[in-house]
Amino acid sequence: MMFDTDQPRQTSRRDALRLGAGAAATALVACRGHAVEVTGLRQDGIPTRQLGAITGNDPAAMRQWAQWLGRPQDHDLLYFNQDSWEQLDQSIGFIAGVGREVLAQGRRVQWSVPVGGPGGYDSVAAGQRDELYRRVASAILAAYPRGNSRIYVRLPWEFNLPSQSLAARDAGGRWAARLYVAAWRRIAGVFRQVSHRFYFDWCPNIGEGGINPEQCYPGDDVVDVVSLDLYYQGQYDDQNMRDGGRSIFGYRLSQPFGLAWLSSFGARHGKLIGLSEWGVDDDRAVVFAQLLAAWIVAQGPRLSHHNYWNRSDGGINAKLTDGHLPRVARVYRAAFGR
């Protein structure tokens, strides 16, 4: 049984001006394998340039991805249940068990730790969920052998996306940046009480959404990585597909709280950057996929990770292993496979 309830990806088309090819500052480069090699750990033990897969908490799908790619992924991104507090609690044993299986196979795990449904931040900030998060942190830690290897945790993500159940709203449905920050810091504090090994990823959805993401930044003392979730959806981004998605990439690069913002914000705060979720659901968007792969490679050691959404649910079918996106799949494997 999979406890996996990630919400739909972007649900409305951007109406802002799409920029042309000249605005995309990233050039396509020959990049086979370069983005996924681990050149070593940072001084603080955090790995860089990591390739991950999102396969729905499913070990069989993880094995299928590695076989399709021709190399094992560096890590798998797992999700605890976000539908309710009860279901989050019930998912702890299952997700920790999947994580142990991944670790036993020599890969890392990225753990996505949510709040339990809409309006969940009030009780977290008030300290009413401390014991639950202590159980989550303890279960994660118990999956690892003794040692000092760092453990990645993504705390509530896509908080600026209005359709997300993790949106930074109070129990009355009002946007509440300060409440989100207080809740984030509370969860991070509980995890740090359990172990110094945890490090934290702060992950908005690309674009402003319903709230300025920077208003929800928890602070440099509790954030180690800044990442984005980014998708190409033909339903919204097609533009009659005159340029293979080149103009959409230009927009994603330069839009408010887009890729250029991610790079500059990370630099200003001295943080690694990443793409915690990305995917393409239209096989005509070959140029978009090429340019995004090149952008990933170009980040070099500043890049913490990038995770491909190899799934057909959650509002977007970006799955590459089922053969329905052969051109995009060739781009991905040329860039990151072996």
mmCIF file of N, CA, C and O in Angstrom, residues 9 103 134 246 279 283:
data_model
loop_
_atom_site.group_PDB
_atom_site.id
_atom_site.type_symbol
_atom_site.label_atom_id
_atom_site.label_comp_id
_atom_site.label_asym_id
_atom_site.label_seq_id
_atom_site.Cartn_x
_atom_site.Cartn_y
_atom_site.Cartn_z
ATOM 1 N N ARG A 9 -0.010 19.326 -10.132
ATOM 2 C CA ARG A 9 0.997 20.332 -10.424
ATOM 3 C C ARG A 9 0.309 21.641 -10.792
ATOM 4 O O ARG A 9 -0.846 21.843 -10.526
ATOM 5 N N LEU A 103 18.130 2.386 1.052
ATOM 6 C CA LEU A 103 19.459 2.519 1.651
ATOM 7 C C LEU A 103 20.237 1.209 1.567
ATOM 8 O O LEU A 103 21.453 1.207 1.317
ATOM 9 N N ARG A 134 8.554 14.113 16.065
ATOM 10 C CA ARG A 134 9.632 13.373 16.711
ATOM 11 C C ARG A 134 9.601 11.908 16.283
ATOM 12 O O ARG A 134 10.652 11.284 16.060
ATOM 13 N N ARG A 246 11.101 26.338 -26.540
ATOM 14 C CA ARG A 246 12.208 27.259 -26.275
ATOM 15 C C ARG A 246 11.724 28.518 -25.563
ATOM 16 O O ARG A 246 12.345 28.986 -24.588
ATOM 17 N N GLY A 279 9.518 17.710 -14.613
ATOM 18 C CA GLY A 279 9.029 16.749 -15.580
ATOM 19 C C GLY A 279 8.454 17.450 -16.798
ATOM 20 O O GLY A 279 8.148 18.644 -16.757
ATOM 21 N N ASP A 283 5.698 15.386 -25.754
ATOM 22 C CA ASP A 283 6.879 14.917 -26.480
ATOM 23 C C ASP A 283 7.365 15.896 -27.537
ATOM 24 O O ASP A 283 8.436 15.713 -28.107
#
